[in-house]
């Protein structure tokens, strides 16, 4: 399972493309040269990484694996995408806190490391704020550390604006979109792996197109089209927000019920013991998805959780572990029998 931290060739391909064509072109002109099955394998890097660290290897092995995965996250930053790295860093910090609470002898957060991590967090935030400007092809004049720190949080206000835009444009949301909340499921059934296996003739819609905005059940595309118009078709977008989607479909009652159910699920995750590596893997996978919810579709995390590549990855590791354990027990029994004969 250490291969979970292998660098994704798809990420490297995106990095090269963005360096040659610009960040916005990633959403309008990128086409991978690799076959779809290889892209599916590359997308499982997170689940394999989580499987490994959720078996709670030694501290040294854990830090080495996290370091290698950190190289991959750095590469994702150079594609212009910040969310993958930010969410992964937060998820890893939560994992280390959880791990330290189970084993008091392992110290990841001490009086010496906490100030250092705080400084790293501030520098990282400033970098993200500045990088948001640079990735859009703009220059930073008269760089100011404090201004860039504040700018990062100003940039996050886009998420809040999505909710206000939904309220403003709610009468203009097209009836051709069936549901924004269940949009990820609709897209998966029409265009996902199961649809391809069953031969369902679902139209594959591209982002930043009028078709996606009007028929894709993707609030980020629809609201970006209504607010930005031609800019949306040229690759720009506002993004989506889980509460905005639920509100657009079910109003305030939907928002309350959704958050109540989400809270209950997160509470249930705290009862999973570390000996249950499958349960722990899914727990941290859900946590990583929930961290990103303010910028994600409401049920995207459920679709990712139930995706065939991720499920097959769990089954594969389980079978390998099962047969390895069975073989180890057989070798132990043979060794015991040999020892008894010698005596």
Coordinates of C-alpha atoms in Angstrom, one line a residue:
X1 CA 0.0 0.0 0.0
X2 CA 3.0 2.4 0.1
X3 CA 2.3 2.9 -3.6
X4 CA -0.6 5.0 -2.5
X5 CA 1.8 7.9 -2.4
X6 CA 3.1 7.5 -6.0
X7 CA 2.9 10.7 -7.9
X8 CA -0.1 10.8 -10.2
X9 CA 0.8 10.9 -13.8
X10 CA -2.4 12.7 -14.5
X11 CA -1.4 15.5 -12.1
X12 CA 2.0 15.9 -13.8
X13 CA 0.1 16.0 -17.1
X14 CA -2.1 18.8 -15.8
X15 CA 0.9 20.6 -14.4
X16 CA 2.6 20.7 -17.8
X17 CA -0.6 21.8 -19.5
X18 CA -1.2 24.7 -17.1
X19 CA 2.4 25.9 -17.4
X20 CA 2.0 26.0 -21.1
X21 CA -1.6 27.3 -21.4
X22 CA -2.5 29.0 -18.1
X23 CA -4.7 28.0 -15.2
X24 CA -8.1 28.9 -16.7
X25 CA -7.5 26.7 -19.7
X26 CA -7.4 23.7 -17.4
X27 CA -11.2 23.9 -17.3
X28 CA -11.8 24.7 -20.9
X29 CA -9.1 23.0 -23.0
X30 CA -7.5 20.1 -21.0
X31 CA -7.8 16.6 -22.4
X32 CA -5.8 13.8 -21.0
X33 CA -3.9 11.6 -23.4
X34 CA -4.2 8.7 -20.9
X35 CA -7.0 6.1 -21.1
X36 CA -10.0 6.5 -18.7
X37 CA -9.1 3.4 -16.7
X38 CA -5.7 4.9 -15.9
X39 CA -7.3 8.1 -14.7
X40 CA -9.6 6.0 -12.5
X41 CA -6.5 4.4 -10.9
X42 CA -4.9 7.8 -10.4
X43 CA -8.0 9.1 -8.6
X44 CA -7.6 6.3 -6.0
X45 CA -4.4 7.8 -4.6
X46 CA -6.2 9.4 -1.6
X47 CA -8.0 6.2 -0.6
X48 CA -4.7 4.1 -0.8
X49 CA -2.9 6.8 1.2
X50 CA -5.7 6.6 3.9
X51 CA -5.7 2.8 3.9
X52 CA -2.0 2.8 4.8
X53 CA -2.0 5.5 7.5
X54 CA -5.2 4.0 9.0
X55 CA -3.4 0.7 9.7
X56 CA -1.3 2.9 12.1
X57 CA 2.2 2.0 11.0
X58 CA 5.2 3.2 13.1
X59 CA 5.8 6.9 13.6
X60 CA 8.8 6.9 11.2
X61 CA 6.9 5.1 8.4
X62 CA 3.9 7.4 8.9
X63 CA 6.0 10.6 8.6
X64 CA 7.8 9.2 5.5
X65 CA 4.6 8.4 3.8
X66 CA 3.1 11.8 4.7
X67 CA 6.2 13.4 3.3
X68 CA 5.9 11.6 0.0
X69 CA 2.3 12.4 -0.2
X70 CA 3.2 16.0 0.5
X71 CA 5.3 16.1 -2.7
X72 CA 2.2 15.0 -4.7
X73 CA 0.2 17.8 -3.0
X74 CA 2.8 20.3 -3.9
X75 CA 2.5 19.3 -7.5
X76 CA -1.3 19.8 -7.4
X77 CA -0.7 23.4 -6.3
X78 CA 1.3 24.1 -9.4
X79 CA -1.7 23.0 -11.5
X80 CA -3.4 26.1 -10.0
X81 CA -5.8 24.0 -7.8
X82 CA -5.4 24.9 -4.1
X83 CA -8.3 22.9 -2.6
X84 CA -6.7 19.5 -2.9
X85 CA -3.6 20.5 -0.9
X86 CA -5.5 22.5 1.7
X87 CA -8.0 19.8 2.5
X88 CA -5.3 17.1 2.6
X89 CA -3.2 19.2 5.0
X90 CA -6.1 19.7 7.4
X91 CA -7.1 16.0 7.2
X92 CA -3.5 15.0 8.0
X93 CA -3.4 17.3 11.0
X94 CA -6.7 15.8 12.3
X95 CA -5.2 12.3 11.8
X96 CA -2.1 13.2 13.8
X97 CA -4.2 14.7 16.6
X98 CA -6.3 11.6 16.7
X99 CA -3.2 9.3 16.6
X100 CA -1.5 11.2 19.4
X101 CA -4.7 11.0 21.6
X102 CA -4.5 7.2 21.2
X103 CA -0.8 6.9 21.9
X104 CA 0.5 9.4 24.4
X105 CA 4.1 8.3 23.7
X106 CA 3.9 9.6 20.1
X107 CA 4.3 13.3 20.2
X108 CA 3.4 15.3 17.1
X109 CA 2.3 18.5 18.8
X110 CA 4.5 19.8 21.6
X111 CA 5.4 23.2 23.1
X112 CA 8.1 23.4 20.5
X113 CA 6.3 22.2 17.4
X114 CA 3.0 24.1 17.9
X115 CA 4.6 27.6 17.5
X116 CA 6.5 26.3 14.4
X117 CA 3.3 24.9 12.9
X118 CA 1.5 28.2 13.6
X119 CA 4.2 30.1 11.7
X120 CA 4.1 27.6 8.8
X121 CA 0.3 28.0 8.7
X122 CA 0.6 31.8 8.4
X123 CA 3.2 31.5 5.7
X124 CA 1.1 28.9 3.9
X125 CA -2.0 31.2 4.0
X126 CA 0.0 34.1 2.6
X127 CA 1.3 31.9 -0.2
X128 CA -2.2 30.8 -1.1
X129 CA -3.4 34.3 -1.1
X130 CA -0.6 35.5 -3.4
X131 CA -0.9 32.3 -5.6
X132 CA -4.6 33.0 -6.2
X133 CA -3.5 36.3 -7.9
X134 CA -0.6 34.8 -9.8
X135 CA -2.5 31.8 -11.2
X136 CA -4.9 34.1 -12.9
X137 CA -2.1 35.8 -14.8
X138 CA -2.0 38.9 -12.7
X139 CA 1.1 40.5 -11.1
X140 CA 1.5 41.4 -7.4
X141 CA 2.8 45.0 -7.1
X142 CA 4.2 46.2 -3.8
X143 CA 4.0 42.8 -2.0
X144 CA 2.8 43.2 1.6
X145 CA 2.8 40.2 3.9
X146 CA -0.2 41.3 6.0
X147 CA -2.2 42.4 2.9
X148 CA -1.8 38.9 1.4
X149 CA -2.8 37.3 4.6
X150 CA -6.0 39.3 4.7
X151 CA -6.5 38.7 1.0
X152 CA -6.7 35.0 1.4
X153 CA -9.8 35.3 3.7
X154 CA -11.3 37.9 1.3
X155 CA -11.0 35.4 -1.5
X156 CA -13.0 32.9 0.5
X157 CA -15.9 35.2 0.5
X158 CA -16.8 33.9 -2.9
X159 CA -18.3 30.9 -1.1
X160 CA -20.6 33.1 0.9
X161 CA -21.6 35.0 -2.2
X162 CA -22.9 31.8 -3.8
X163 CA -25.6 31.7 -1.2
X164 CA -26.6 35.3 -1.8
X165 CA -26.5 34.7 -5.6
X166 CA -28.9 31.8 -5.2
X167 CA -31.3 34.0 -3.3
X168 CA -31.0 36.8 -5.9
X169 CA -31.4 34.5 -9.0
X170 CA -33.7 31.8 -7.5
X171 CA -36.5 32.8 -9.9
X172 CA -34.1 32.4 -12.9
X173 CA -32.8 29.0 -12.0
X174 CA -33.8 26.8 -15.1
X175 CA -36.4 24.2 -14.7
X176 CA -34.3 21.9 -16.9
X177 CA -32.2 21.1 -13.9
X178 CA -33.9 18.4 -11.9
X179 CA -32.0 18.7 -8.6
X180 CA -28.8 20.4 -7.5
X181 CA -28.6 18.5 -4.2
X182 CA -28.8 15.1 -5.9
X183 CA -26.9 16.4 -9.0
X184 CA -23.8 14.2 -8.3
X185 CA -26.0 11.1 -8.2
X186 CA -27.8 12.1 -11.4
X187 CA -24.5 12.7 -13.2
X188 CA -23.0 9.5 -11.9
X189 CA -26.0 7.4 -13.1
X190 CA -26.0 9.1 -16.5
X191 CA -22.2 9.4 -17.1
X192 CA -20.4 7.4 -14.4
X193 CA -18.7 4.0 -14.4
X194 CA -22.0 2.0 -13.9
X195 CA -23.6 3.8 -16.9
X196 CA -20.6 2.9 -19.0
X197 CA -20.7 -0.8 -17.9
X198 CA -24.5 -1.0 -18.6
X199 CA -24.1 0.9 -21.9
X200 CA -26.4 3.7 -20.9
X201 CA -26.2 6.4 -23.5
X202 CA -25.7 9.4 -21.3
X203 CA -24.5 12.6 -22.7
X204 CA -21.1 13.6 -21.3
X205 CA -21.4 17.3 -20.5
X206 CA -18.3 19.5 -20.3
X207 CA -18.0 22.2 -17.6
X208 CA -18.1 25.9 -18.7
X209 CA -20.6 25.2 -21.4
X210 CA -24.2 26.4 -21.7
X211 CA -25.3 22.7 -21.8
X212 CA -23.9 22.1 -18.3
X213 CA -25.4 25.2 -16.9
X214 CA -28.9 24.4 -18.2
X215 CA -29.0 20.6 -18.0
X216 CA -26.1 19.5 -15.8
X217 CA -27.7 19.7 -12.3
X218 CA -24.6 21.5 -11.2
X219 CA -25.3 24.7 -9.2
X220 CA -21.8 26.0 -9.6
X221 CA -22.2 26.0 -13.4
X222 CA -25.7 27.4 -13.4
X223 CA -25.1 30.2 -11.0
X224 CA -21.8 31.1 -12.8
X225 CA -23.6 31.2 -16.1
X226 CA -26.3 33.5 -14.7
X227 CA -23.9 35.8 -13.0
X228 CA -20.9 35.8 -15.2
X229 CA -22.4 35.1 -18.6
X230 CA -19.7 35.0 -21.3
X231 CA -16.9 34.9 -18.7
X232 CA -18.3 31.5 -17.5
X233 CA -18.1 30.1 -21.1
X234 CA -14.4 31.3 -21.2
X235 CA -13.4 29.3 -18.2
X236 CA -14.3 31.3 -15.1
X237 CA -16.6 30.3 -12.4
X238 CA -18.0 31.1 -9.0
X239 CA -18.1 27.6 -7.7
X240 CA -20.8 25.9 -5.6
X241 CA -21.7 25.6 -1.9
X242 CA -23.5 22.8 -0.2
X243 CA -25.9 24.9 1.7
X244 CA -26.7 26.9 -1.4
X245 CA -27.6 23.7 -3.2
X246 CA -29.8 22.4 -0.5
X247 CA -31.5 25.8 -0.1
X248 CA -32.2 26.0 -3.8
X249 CA -34.0 22.7 -3.7
X250 CA -35.5 22.5 -0.2
X251 CA -35.4 26.0 1.3
X252 CA -34.4 26.5 5.0
X253 CA -35.9 23.3 6.2
X254 CA -33.7 21.4 3.9
X255 CA -30.6 23.2 5.2
X256 CA -31.5 22.4 8.8
X257 CA -32.2 18.7 8.1
X258 CA -29.1 18.2 6.0
X259 CA -26.8 19.7 8.7
X260 CA -28.5 17.7 11.4
X261 CA -27.9 14.4 9.5
X262 CA -24.3 15.4 8.7
X263 CA -23.7 16.1 12.4
X264 CA -25.1 12.7 13.4
X265 CA -22.8 11.0 10.8
X266 CA -19.8 12.8 12.1
X267 CA -20.7 11.9 15.7
X268 CA -21.0 8.2 14.7
X269 CA -17.5 8.3 13.2
X270 CA -16.0 9.0 16.7
X271 CA -17.2 5.6 17.9
X272 CA -15.0 3.7 15.3
X273 CA -12.0 2.1 16.9
X274 CA -8.6 2.3 15.4
X275 CA -8.4 -1.6 15.1
X276 CA -11.0 -1.4 12.4
X277 CA -8.8 -0.1 9.6
X278 CA -11.6 -0.2 7.0
X279 CA -13.9 1.9 9.3
X280 CA -11.0 4.3 10.0
X281 CA -10.2 4.6 6.3
X282 CA -13.8 5.6 5.5
X283 CA -13.9 7.9 8.5
X284 CA -11.0 9.9 7.4
X285 CA -12.2 9.8 3.8
X286 CA -15.5 11.3 4.9
X287 CA -13.7 13.9 7.0
X288 CA -11.6 15.0 4.0
X289 CA -14.7 15.4 1.9
X290 CA -16.6 17.2 4.6
X291 CA -13.8 19.7 5.1
X292 CA -14.2 20.7 1.5
X293 CA -18.0 20.9 1.7
X294 CA -18.1 24.7 1.7
X295 CA -16.8 24.6 -1.9
X296 CA -18.4 21.3 -3.0
X297 CA -21.8 19.9 -4.0
X298 CA -23.9 18.7 -1.1
X299 CA -23.7 15.0 -1.8
X300 CA -20.5 14.8 -3.8
X301 CA -18.8 13.1 -0.7
X302 CA -21.4 10.3 -0.8
X303 CA -20.8 9.6 -4.5
X304 CA -17.0 9.6 -3.9
X305 CA -17.5 7.3 -1.0
X306 CA -19.5 4.8 -3.1
X307 CA -17.5 5.1 -6.2
X308 CA -16.5 1.7 -7.7
X309 CA -12.7 2.5 -7.9
X310 CA -12.6 3.3 -4.2
X311 CA -14.7 0.3 -3.2
X312 CA -12.6 -2.0 -5.3
X313 CA -9.4 -0.5 -3.7
X314 CA -10.8 -1.4 -0.2
X315 CA -11.7 -4.9 -1.4
X316 CA -8.3 -5.5 -3.0
X317 CA -6.4 -4.5 0.1
X318 CA -8.7 -6.6 2.3
X319 CA -8.2 -9.7 0.2
X320 CA -4.4 -9.2 0.1
X321 CA -4.4 -8.7 3.9
X322 CA -6.6 -11.8 4.4
X323 CA -4.5 -14.1 2.3
X324 CA -1.3 -12.7 3.7
X325 CA -2.6 -13.4 7.3
X326 CA -3.7 -16.9 6.3
X327 CA -0.3 -17.7 4.8
X328 CA 1.5 -16.3 7.8
X329 CA -0.6 -18.5 10.1
X330 CA 0.1 -21.6 8.0
X331 CA 3.9 -20.9 8.1
X332 CA 3.7 -20.5 11.9
X333 CA 1.9 -23.8 12.2
X334 CA 4.5 -25.5 10.0
X335 CA 7.3 -24.0 12.1
X336 CA 5.6 -25.2 15.3
X337 CA 5.3 -28.7 13.9
X338 CA 9.0 -28.8 12.9
X339 CA 10.0 -27.6 16.3
X340 CA 7.9 -30.3 18.0
X341 CA 9.5 -33.0 15.8
X342 CA 13.0 -31.7 16.6
X343 CA 12.2 -32.1 20.3

